[in-house]
mmCIF file of C-alpha atoms in Angstrom:
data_model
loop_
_atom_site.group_PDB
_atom_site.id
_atom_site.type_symbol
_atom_site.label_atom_id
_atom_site.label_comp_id
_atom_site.label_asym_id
_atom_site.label_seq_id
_atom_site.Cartn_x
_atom_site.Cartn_y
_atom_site.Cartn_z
ATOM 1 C CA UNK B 704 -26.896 57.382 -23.163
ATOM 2 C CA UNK B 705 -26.875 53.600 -22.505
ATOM 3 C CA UNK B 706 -28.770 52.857 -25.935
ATOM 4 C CA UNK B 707 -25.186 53.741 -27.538
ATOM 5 C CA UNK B 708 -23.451 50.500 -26.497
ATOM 6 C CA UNK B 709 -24.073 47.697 -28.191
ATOM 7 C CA UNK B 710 -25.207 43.939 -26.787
ATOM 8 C CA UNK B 711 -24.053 40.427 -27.742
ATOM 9 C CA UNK B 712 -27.423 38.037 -26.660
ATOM 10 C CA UNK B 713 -26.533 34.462 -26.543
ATOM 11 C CA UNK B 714 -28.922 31.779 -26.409
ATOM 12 C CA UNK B 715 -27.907 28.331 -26.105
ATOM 13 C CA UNK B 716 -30.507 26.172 -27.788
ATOM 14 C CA UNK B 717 -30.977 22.014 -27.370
ATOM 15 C CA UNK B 718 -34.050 20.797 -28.879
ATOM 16 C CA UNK B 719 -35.846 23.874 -27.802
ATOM 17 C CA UNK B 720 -38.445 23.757 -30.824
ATOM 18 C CA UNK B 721 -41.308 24.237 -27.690
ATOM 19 C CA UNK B 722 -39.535 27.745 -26.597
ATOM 20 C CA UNK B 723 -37.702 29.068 -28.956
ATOM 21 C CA UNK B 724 -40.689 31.391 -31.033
ATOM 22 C CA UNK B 725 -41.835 32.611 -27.476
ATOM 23 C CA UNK B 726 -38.412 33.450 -26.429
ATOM 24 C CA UNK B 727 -37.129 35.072 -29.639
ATOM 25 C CA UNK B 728 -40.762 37.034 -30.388
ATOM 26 C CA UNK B 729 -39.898 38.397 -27.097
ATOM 27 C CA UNK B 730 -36.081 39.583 -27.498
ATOM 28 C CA UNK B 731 -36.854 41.091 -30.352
ATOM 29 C CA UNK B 732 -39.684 42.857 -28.983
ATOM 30 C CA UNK B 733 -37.596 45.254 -26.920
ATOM 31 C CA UNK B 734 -37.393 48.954 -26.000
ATOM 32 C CA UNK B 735 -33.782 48.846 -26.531
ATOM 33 C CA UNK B 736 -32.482 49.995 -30.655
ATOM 34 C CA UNK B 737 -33.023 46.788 -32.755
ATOM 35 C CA UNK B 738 -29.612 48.381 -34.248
ATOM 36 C CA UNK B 739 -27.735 48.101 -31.259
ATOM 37 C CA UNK B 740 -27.527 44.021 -30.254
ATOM 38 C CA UNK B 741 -27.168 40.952 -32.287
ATOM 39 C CA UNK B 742 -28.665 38.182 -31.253
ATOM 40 C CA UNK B 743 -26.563 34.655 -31.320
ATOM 41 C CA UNK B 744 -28.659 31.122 -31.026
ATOM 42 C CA UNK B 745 -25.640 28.661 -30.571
ATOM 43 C CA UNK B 746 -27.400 25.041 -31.059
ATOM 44 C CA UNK B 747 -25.543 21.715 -28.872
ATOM 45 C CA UNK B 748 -26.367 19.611 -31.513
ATOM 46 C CA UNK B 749 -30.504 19.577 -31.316
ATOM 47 C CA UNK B 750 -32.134 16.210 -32.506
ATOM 48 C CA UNK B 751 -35.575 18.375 -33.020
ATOM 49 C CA UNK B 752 -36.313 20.512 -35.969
ATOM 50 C CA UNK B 753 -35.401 24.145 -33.918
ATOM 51 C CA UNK B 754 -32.673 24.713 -36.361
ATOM 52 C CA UNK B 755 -34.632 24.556 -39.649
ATOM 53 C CA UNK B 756 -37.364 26.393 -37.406
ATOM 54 C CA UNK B 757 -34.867 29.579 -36.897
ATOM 55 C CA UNK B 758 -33.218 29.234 -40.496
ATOM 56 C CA UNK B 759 -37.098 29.788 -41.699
ATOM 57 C CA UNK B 760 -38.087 32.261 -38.931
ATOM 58 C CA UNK B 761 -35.463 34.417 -37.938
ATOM 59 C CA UNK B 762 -33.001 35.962 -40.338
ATOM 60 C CA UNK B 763 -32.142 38.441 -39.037
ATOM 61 C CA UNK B 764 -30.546 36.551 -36.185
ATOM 62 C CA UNK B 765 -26.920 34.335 -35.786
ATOM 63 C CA UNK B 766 -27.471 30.485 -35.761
ATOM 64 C CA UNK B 767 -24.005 28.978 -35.312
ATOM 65 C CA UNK B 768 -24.250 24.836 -35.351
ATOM 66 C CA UNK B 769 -22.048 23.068 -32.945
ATOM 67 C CA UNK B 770 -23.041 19.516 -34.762
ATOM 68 C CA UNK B 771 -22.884 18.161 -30.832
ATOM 69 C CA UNK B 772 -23.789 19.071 -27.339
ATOM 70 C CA UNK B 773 -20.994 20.473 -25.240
ATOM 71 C CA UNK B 774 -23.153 21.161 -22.274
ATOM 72 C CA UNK B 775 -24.269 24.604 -20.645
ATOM 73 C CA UNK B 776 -20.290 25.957 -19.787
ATOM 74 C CA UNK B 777 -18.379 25.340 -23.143
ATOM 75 C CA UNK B 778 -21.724 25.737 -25.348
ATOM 76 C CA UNK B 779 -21.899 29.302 -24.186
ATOM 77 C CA UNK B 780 -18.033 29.465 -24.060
ATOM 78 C CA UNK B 781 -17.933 28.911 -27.645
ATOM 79 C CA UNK B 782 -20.647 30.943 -28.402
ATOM 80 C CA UNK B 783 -18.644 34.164 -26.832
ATOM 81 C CA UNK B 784 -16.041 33.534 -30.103
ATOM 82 C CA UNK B 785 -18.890 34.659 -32.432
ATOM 83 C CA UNK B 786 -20.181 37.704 -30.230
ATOM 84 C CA UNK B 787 -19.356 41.549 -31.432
ATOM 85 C CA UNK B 788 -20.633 43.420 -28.608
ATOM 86 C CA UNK B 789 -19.010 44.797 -25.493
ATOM 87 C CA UNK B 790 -21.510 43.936 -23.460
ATOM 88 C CA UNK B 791 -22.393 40.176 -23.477
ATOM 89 C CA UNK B 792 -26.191 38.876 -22.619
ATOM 90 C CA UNK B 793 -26.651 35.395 -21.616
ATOM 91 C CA UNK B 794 -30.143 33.731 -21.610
ATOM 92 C CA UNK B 795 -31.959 30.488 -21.632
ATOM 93 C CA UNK B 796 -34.254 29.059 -24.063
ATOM 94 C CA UNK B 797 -37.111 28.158 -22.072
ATOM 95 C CA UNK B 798 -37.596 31.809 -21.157
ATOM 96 C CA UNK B 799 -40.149 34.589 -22.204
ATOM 97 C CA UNK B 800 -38.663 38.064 -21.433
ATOM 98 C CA UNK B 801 -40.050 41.467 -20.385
ATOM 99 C CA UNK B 802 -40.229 44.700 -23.049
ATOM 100 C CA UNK B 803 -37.012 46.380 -20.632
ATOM 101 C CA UNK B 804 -35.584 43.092 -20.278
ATOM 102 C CA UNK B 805 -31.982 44.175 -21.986
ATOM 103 C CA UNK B 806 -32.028 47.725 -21.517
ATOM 104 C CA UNK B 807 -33.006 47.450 -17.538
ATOM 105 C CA UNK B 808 -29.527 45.235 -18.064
ATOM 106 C CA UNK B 809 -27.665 47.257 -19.971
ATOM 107 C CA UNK B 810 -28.039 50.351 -17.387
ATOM 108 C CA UNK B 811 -26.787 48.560 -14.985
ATOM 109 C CA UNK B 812 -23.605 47.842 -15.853
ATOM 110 C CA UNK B 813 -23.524 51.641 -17.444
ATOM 111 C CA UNK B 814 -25.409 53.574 -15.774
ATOM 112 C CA UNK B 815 -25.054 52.760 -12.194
ATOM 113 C CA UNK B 816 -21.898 50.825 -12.682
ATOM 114 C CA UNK B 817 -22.347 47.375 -12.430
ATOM 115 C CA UNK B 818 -19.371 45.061 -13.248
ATOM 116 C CA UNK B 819 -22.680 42.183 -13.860
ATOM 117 C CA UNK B 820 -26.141 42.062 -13.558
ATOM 118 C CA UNK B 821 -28.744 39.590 -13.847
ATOM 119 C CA UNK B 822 -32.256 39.421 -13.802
ATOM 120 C CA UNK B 823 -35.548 39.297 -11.946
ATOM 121 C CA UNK B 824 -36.761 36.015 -12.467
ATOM 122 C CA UNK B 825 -39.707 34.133 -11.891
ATOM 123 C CA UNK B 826 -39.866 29.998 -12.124
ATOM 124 C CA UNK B 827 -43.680 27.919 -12.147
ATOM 125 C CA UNK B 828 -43.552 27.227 -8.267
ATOM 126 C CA UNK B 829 -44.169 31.594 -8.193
ATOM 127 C CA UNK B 830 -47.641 32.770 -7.757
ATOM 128 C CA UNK B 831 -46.841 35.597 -10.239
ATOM 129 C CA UNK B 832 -45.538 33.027 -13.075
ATOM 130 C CA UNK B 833 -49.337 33.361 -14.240
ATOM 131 C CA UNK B 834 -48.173 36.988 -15.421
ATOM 132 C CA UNK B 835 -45.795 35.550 -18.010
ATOM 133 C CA UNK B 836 -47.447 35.461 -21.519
ATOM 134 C CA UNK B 837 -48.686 38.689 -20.585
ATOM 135 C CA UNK B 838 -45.367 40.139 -20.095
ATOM 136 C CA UNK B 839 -46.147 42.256 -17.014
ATOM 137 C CA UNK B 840 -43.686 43.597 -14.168
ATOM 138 C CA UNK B 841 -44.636 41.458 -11.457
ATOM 139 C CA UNK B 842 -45.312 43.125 -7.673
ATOM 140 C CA UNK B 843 -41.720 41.681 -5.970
ATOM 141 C CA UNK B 844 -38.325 41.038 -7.096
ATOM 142 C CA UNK B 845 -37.257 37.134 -7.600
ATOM 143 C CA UNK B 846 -33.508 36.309 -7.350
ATOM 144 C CA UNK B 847 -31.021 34.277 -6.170
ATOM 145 C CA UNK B 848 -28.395 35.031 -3.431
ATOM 146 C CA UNK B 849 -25.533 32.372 -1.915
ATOM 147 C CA UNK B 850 -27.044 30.986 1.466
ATOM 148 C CA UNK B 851 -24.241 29.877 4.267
ATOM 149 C CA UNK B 852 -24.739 25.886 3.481
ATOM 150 C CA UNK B 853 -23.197 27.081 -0.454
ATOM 151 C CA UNK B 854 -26.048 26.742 -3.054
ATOM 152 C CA UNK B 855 -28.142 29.608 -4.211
ATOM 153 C CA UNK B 856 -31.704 29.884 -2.731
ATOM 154 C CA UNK B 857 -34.607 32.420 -3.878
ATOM 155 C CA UNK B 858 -34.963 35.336 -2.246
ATOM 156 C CA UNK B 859 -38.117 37.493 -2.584
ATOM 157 C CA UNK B 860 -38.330 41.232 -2.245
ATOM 158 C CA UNK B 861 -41.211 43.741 -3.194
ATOM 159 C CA UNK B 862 -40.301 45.458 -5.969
ATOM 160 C CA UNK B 863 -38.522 49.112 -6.837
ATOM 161 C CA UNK B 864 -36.160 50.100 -9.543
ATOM 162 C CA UNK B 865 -33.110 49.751 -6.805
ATOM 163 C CA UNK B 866 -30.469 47.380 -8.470
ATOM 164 C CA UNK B 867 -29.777 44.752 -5.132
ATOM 165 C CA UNK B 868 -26.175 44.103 -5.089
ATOM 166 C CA UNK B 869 -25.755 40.020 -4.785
ATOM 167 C CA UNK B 870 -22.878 37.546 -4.542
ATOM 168 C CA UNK B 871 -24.880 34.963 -6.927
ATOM 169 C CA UNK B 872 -25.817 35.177 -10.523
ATOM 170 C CA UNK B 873 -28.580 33.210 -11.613
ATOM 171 C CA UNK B 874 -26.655 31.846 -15.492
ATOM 172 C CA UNK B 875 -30.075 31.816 -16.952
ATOM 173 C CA UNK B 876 -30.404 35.651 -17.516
ATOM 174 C CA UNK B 877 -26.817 38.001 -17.146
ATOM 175 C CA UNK B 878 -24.972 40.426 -18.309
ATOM 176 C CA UNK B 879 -21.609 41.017 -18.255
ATOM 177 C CA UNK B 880 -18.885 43.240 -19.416
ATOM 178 C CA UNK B 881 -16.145 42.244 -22.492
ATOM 179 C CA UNK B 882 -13.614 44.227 -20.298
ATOM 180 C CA UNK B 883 -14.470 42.051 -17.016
ATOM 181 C CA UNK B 884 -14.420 38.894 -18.937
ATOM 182 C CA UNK B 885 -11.147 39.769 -20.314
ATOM 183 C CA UNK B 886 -9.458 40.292 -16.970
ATOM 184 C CA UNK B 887 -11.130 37.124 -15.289
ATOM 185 C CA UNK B 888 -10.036 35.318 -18.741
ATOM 186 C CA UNK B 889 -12.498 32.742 -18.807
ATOM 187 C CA UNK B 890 -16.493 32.724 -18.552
ATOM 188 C CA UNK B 891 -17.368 29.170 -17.485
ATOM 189 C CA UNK B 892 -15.115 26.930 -16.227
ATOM 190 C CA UNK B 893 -15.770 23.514 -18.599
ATOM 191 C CA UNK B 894 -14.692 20.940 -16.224
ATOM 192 C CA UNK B 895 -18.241 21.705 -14.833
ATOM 193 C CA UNK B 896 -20.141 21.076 -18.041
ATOM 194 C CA UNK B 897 -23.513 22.029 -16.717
ATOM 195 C CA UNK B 898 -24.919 23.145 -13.096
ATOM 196 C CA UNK B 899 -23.193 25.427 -10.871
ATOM 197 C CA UNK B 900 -20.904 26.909 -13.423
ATOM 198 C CA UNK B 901 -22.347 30.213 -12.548
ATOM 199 C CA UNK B 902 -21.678 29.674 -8.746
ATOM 200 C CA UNK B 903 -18.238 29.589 -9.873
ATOM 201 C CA UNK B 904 -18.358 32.769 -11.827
ATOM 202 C CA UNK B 905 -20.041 34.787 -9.280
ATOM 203 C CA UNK B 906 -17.313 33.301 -6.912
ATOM 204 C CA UNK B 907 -14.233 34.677 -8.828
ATOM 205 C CA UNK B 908 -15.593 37.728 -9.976
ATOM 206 C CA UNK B 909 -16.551 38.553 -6.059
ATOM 207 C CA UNK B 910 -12.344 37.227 -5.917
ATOM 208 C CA UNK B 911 -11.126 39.824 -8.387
ATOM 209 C CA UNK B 912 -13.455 43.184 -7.206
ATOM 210 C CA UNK B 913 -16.179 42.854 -9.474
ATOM 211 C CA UNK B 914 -19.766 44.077 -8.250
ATOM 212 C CA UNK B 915 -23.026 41.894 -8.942
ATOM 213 C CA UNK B 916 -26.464 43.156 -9.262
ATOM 214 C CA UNK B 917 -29.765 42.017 -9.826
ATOM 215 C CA UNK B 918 -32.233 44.368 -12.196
ATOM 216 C CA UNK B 919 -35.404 44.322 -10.810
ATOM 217 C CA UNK B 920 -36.930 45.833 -13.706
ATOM 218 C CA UNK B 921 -35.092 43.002 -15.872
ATOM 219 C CA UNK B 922 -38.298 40.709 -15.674
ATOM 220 C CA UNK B 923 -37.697 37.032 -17.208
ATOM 221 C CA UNK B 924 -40.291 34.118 -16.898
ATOM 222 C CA UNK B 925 -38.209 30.780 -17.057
ATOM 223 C CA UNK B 926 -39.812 27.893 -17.627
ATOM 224 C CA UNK B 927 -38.592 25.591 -15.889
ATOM 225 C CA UNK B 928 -39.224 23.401 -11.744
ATOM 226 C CA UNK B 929 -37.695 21.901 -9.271
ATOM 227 C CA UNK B 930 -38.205 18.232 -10.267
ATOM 228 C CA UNK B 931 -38.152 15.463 -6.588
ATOM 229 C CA UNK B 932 -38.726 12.959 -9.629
ATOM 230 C CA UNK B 933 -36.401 9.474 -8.449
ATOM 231 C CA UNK B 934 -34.909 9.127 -12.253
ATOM 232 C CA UNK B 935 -31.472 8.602 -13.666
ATOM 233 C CA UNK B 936 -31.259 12.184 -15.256
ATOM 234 C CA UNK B 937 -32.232 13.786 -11.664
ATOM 235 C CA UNK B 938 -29.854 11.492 -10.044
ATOM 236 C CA UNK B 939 -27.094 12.188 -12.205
ATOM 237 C CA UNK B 940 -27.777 15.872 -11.730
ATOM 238 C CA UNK B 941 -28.098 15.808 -8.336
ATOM 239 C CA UNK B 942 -24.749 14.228 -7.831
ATOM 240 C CA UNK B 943 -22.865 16.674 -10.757
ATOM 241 C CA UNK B 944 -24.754 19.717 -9.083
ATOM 242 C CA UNK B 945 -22.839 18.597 -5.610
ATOM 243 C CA UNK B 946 -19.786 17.551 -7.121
ATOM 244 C CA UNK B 947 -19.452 21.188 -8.992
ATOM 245 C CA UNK B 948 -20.482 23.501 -6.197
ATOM 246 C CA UNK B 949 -17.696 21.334 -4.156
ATOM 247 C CA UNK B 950 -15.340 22.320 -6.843
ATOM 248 C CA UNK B 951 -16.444 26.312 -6.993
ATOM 249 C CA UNK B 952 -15.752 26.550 -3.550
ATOM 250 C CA UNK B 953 -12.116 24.779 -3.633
ATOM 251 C CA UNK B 954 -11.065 27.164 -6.610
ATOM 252 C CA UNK B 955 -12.329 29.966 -4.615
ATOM 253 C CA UNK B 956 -11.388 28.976 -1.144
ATOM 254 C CA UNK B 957 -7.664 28.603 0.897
ATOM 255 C CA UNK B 958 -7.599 24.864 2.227
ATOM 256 C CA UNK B 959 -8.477 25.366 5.672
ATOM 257 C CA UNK B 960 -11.483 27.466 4.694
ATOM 258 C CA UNK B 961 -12.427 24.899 2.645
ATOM 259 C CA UNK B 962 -12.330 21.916 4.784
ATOM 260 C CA UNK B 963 -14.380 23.929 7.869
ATOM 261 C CA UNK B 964 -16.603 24.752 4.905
ATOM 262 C CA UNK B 965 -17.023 21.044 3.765
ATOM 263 C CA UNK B 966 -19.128 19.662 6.285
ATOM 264 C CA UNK B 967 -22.020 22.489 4.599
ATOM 265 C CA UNK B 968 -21.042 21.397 0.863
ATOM 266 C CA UNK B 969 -21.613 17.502 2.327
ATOM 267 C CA UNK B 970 -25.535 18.376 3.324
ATOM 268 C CA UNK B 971 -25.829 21.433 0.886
ATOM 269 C CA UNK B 972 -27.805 19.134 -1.515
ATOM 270 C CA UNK B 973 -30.255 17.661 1.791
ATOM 271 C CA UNK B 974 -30.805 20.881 2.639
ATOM 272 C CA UNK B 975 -31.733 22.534 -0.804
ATOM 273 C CA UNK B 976 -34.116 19.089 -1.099
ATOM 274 C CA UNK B 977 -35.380 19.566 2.110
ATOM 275 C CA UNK B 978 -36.639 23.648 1.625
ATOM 276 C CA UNK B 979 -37.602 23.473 -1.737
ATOM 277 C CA UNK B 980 -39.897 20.407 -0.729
ATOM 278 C CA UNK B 981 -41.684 22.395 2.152
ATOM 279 C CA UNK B 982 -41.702 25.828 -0.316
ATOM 280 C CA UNK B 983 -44.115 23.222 -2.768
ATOM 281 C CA UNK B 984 -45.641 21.887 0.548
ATOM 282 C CA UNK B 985 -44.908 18.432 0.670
ATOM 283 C CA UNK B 986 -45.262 18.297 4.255
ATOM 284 C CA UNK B 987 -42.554 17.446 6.845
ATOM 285 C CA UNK B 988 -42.467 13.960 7.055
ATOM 286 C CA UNK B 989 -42.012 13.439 3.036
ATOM 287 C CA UNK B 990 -39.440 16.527 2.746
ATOM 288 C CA UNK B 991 -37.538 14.973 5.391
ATOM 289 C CA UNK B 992 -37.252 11.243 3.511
ATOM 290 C CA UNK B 993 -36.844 13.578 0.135
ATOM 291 C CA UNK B 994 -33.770 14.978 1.945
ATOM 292 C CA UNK B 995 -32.350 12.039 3.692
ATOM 293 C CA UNK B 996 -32.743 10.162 0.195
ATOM 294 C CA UNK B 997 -29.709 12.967 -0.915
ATOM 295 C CA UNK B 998 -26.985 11.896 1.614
ATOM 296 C CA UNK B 999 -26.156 9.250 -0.138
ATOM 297 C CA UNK B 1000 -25.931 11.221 -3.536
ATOM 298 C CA UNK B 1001 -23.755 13.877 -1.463
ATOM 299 C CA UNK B 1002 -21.370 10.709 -0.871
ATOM 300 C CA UNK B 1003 -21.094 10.040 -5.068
ATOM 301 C CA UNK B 1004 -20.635 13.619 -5.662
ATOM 302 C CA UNK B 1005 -17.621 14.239 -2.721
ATOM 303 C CA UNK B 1006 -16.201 11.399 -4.179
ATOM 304 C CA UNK B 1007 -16.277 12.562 -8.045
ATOM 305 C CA UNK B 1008 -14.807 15.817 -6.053
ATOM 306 C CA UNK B 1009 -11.701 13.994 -4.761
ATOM 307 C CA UNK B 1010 -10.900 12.515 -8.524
ATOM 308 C CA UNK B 1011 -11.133 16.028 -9.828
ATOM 309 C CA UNK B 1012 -8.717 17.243 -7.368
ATOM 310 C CA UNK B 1013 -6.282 14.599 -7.593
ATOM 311 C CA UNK B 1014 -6.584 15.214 -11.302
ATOM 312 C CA UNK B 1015 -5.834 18.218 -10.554
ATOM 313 C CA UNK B 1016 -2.627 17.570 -8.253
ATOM 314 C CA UNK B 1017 -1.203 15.205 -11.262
ATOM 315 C CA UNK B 1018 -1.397 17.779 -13.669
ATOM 316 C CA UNK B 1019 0.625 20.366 -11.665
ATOM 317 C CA UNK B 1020 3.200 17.748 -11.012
#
């Protein structure tokens, strides 16, 4: 019965103080045995008062303080150190989670034989987000899947209890195996820091065999939007999100494949701008200036790429 193994859930917290309650109230509200996972909030160093918040709220749950933010890939790397479980759950903050949330995962790496499965999530921009305090199966399945320009895109299906076999995982909501981990050796690669770290999970673990899923009945409501907001933080990211999916795809690729691939990786981030912006209806003429506005960015980013790898070529010399 899959309510004999046990689960490692990870949460890695920075200033969360506005999500954690709803987040935890809802992990621990689960069909699964309370006896039967742990549940691990690693903090990167939060400026807010979440920490004194969980040490006065929660103790029945593991706070481990990093003192300083590593970033998404060796927050949750570290965090993995501290886990007992043979399964390990990985989950944002900013997310409220349905009642079969972890045992909807759990099955499907036991049951039907998943090597990793992630969730059925719903963002703000989905009509059905309004079910989310409510904690209701919504009527279609939200997930991610790798489209041919190299950057995961939402893909909507109407829901049944089939697990949809996927070459993405969305990093906000996933489980996966201690076995798998072990033979892949690494979760996150931590030259990415943050964005697209999964990207180059899914990537290897499609490499070495490994079988992806998404859980339909694994409902999580993440809080969070695309933002077309002309800032330094969304520049930066835009650029580091490029820069890393460039690198997933020349771990995972041979060099020929690569460089036929490029010329997709170079308007990957155009082309992401340009859908999402239609999906919120912005209307043609501003999607297409939101889009053209990333070519530039695309530039920065393939540059920052051709450091890494000549980083890269030192070292092996």
């Amino acid at each position: 019965m899959y309510s004999g193994y046990f689960a490692s859930i990870i949460i890695l917290s920075y200033n969360g103080m506005s999500y954690l309650k709803n987040c935890l109230d809802s992990v621990l509200d689960q069909d699964y045995p309370r006896d039967r996972f742990e549940i691990i909030v690693a903090d990167n160093g939060s400026t807010d008062d979440s920490v004194n918040f969980l040490r006065a709220n929660y103790s029945d749950i593991c706070i481990i303080e990093y003192g300083t933010n590593h970033g998404f890939a060796k927050g949750n790397n570290l965090a993995v150190e501290h886990a007992k479980g043979d399964l390990l759950v990985f989950l944002n903050q900013d997310t409220i989670v349905h009642r079969k949330w972890l045992s909807s995962l759990v099955k499907g790496v036991t049951e039907h034989h998943y090597d990793v499965c992630h969730s059925n999530m719903l963002f703000p921009r989905n009509v059905e987000f309004e079910k989310a305090y409510k904690r209701e199966f919504p009527e279609n399945v939200y997930y991610y899947e790798l489209t041919k320009y190299g950057y995961v895109n939402q893909v909507i299906k109407k829901f049944n209890e089939e697990i949809i076999e996927t070459r993405a995982i969305t990093g906000g909501s996933f489980i996966i195996k201690r076995s798998v981990l072990e033979e892949i050796e690494y979760l996150f690669d931590e030259e990415f820091g943050m964005y697209n770290e999964d990207t180059d999970l899914a990537l290897r673990l499609s490499q070495n065999g490994f079988k992806i899923g998404v859980v339909p009945s694994s409902v999580v409501y993440h809080f969070t939007g695309f933002n077309f907001t002309f800032n330094r933080y969304n520049i930066w990211k835009n650029i580091l999100m490029i820069r890393n999916r460039m690198m997933a795809f020349w771990k995972a690729r041979r060099r020929v494949d690569f460089i036929y691939f490029l010329p997709y990786l170079l308007i990957s981030q155009s082309h992401k701008t340009f859908s999402r912006s239609i999906e919120v209806e912005n209307g043609l003429i501003k999607s297409i200036i939101l889009a053209s506005s990333a070519l530039p960015l695309s530039l920065i980013g393939f540059i920052w790429f051709i450091v890494y790898i000549s980083k890269l070529n030192k070292k092996a010399y």
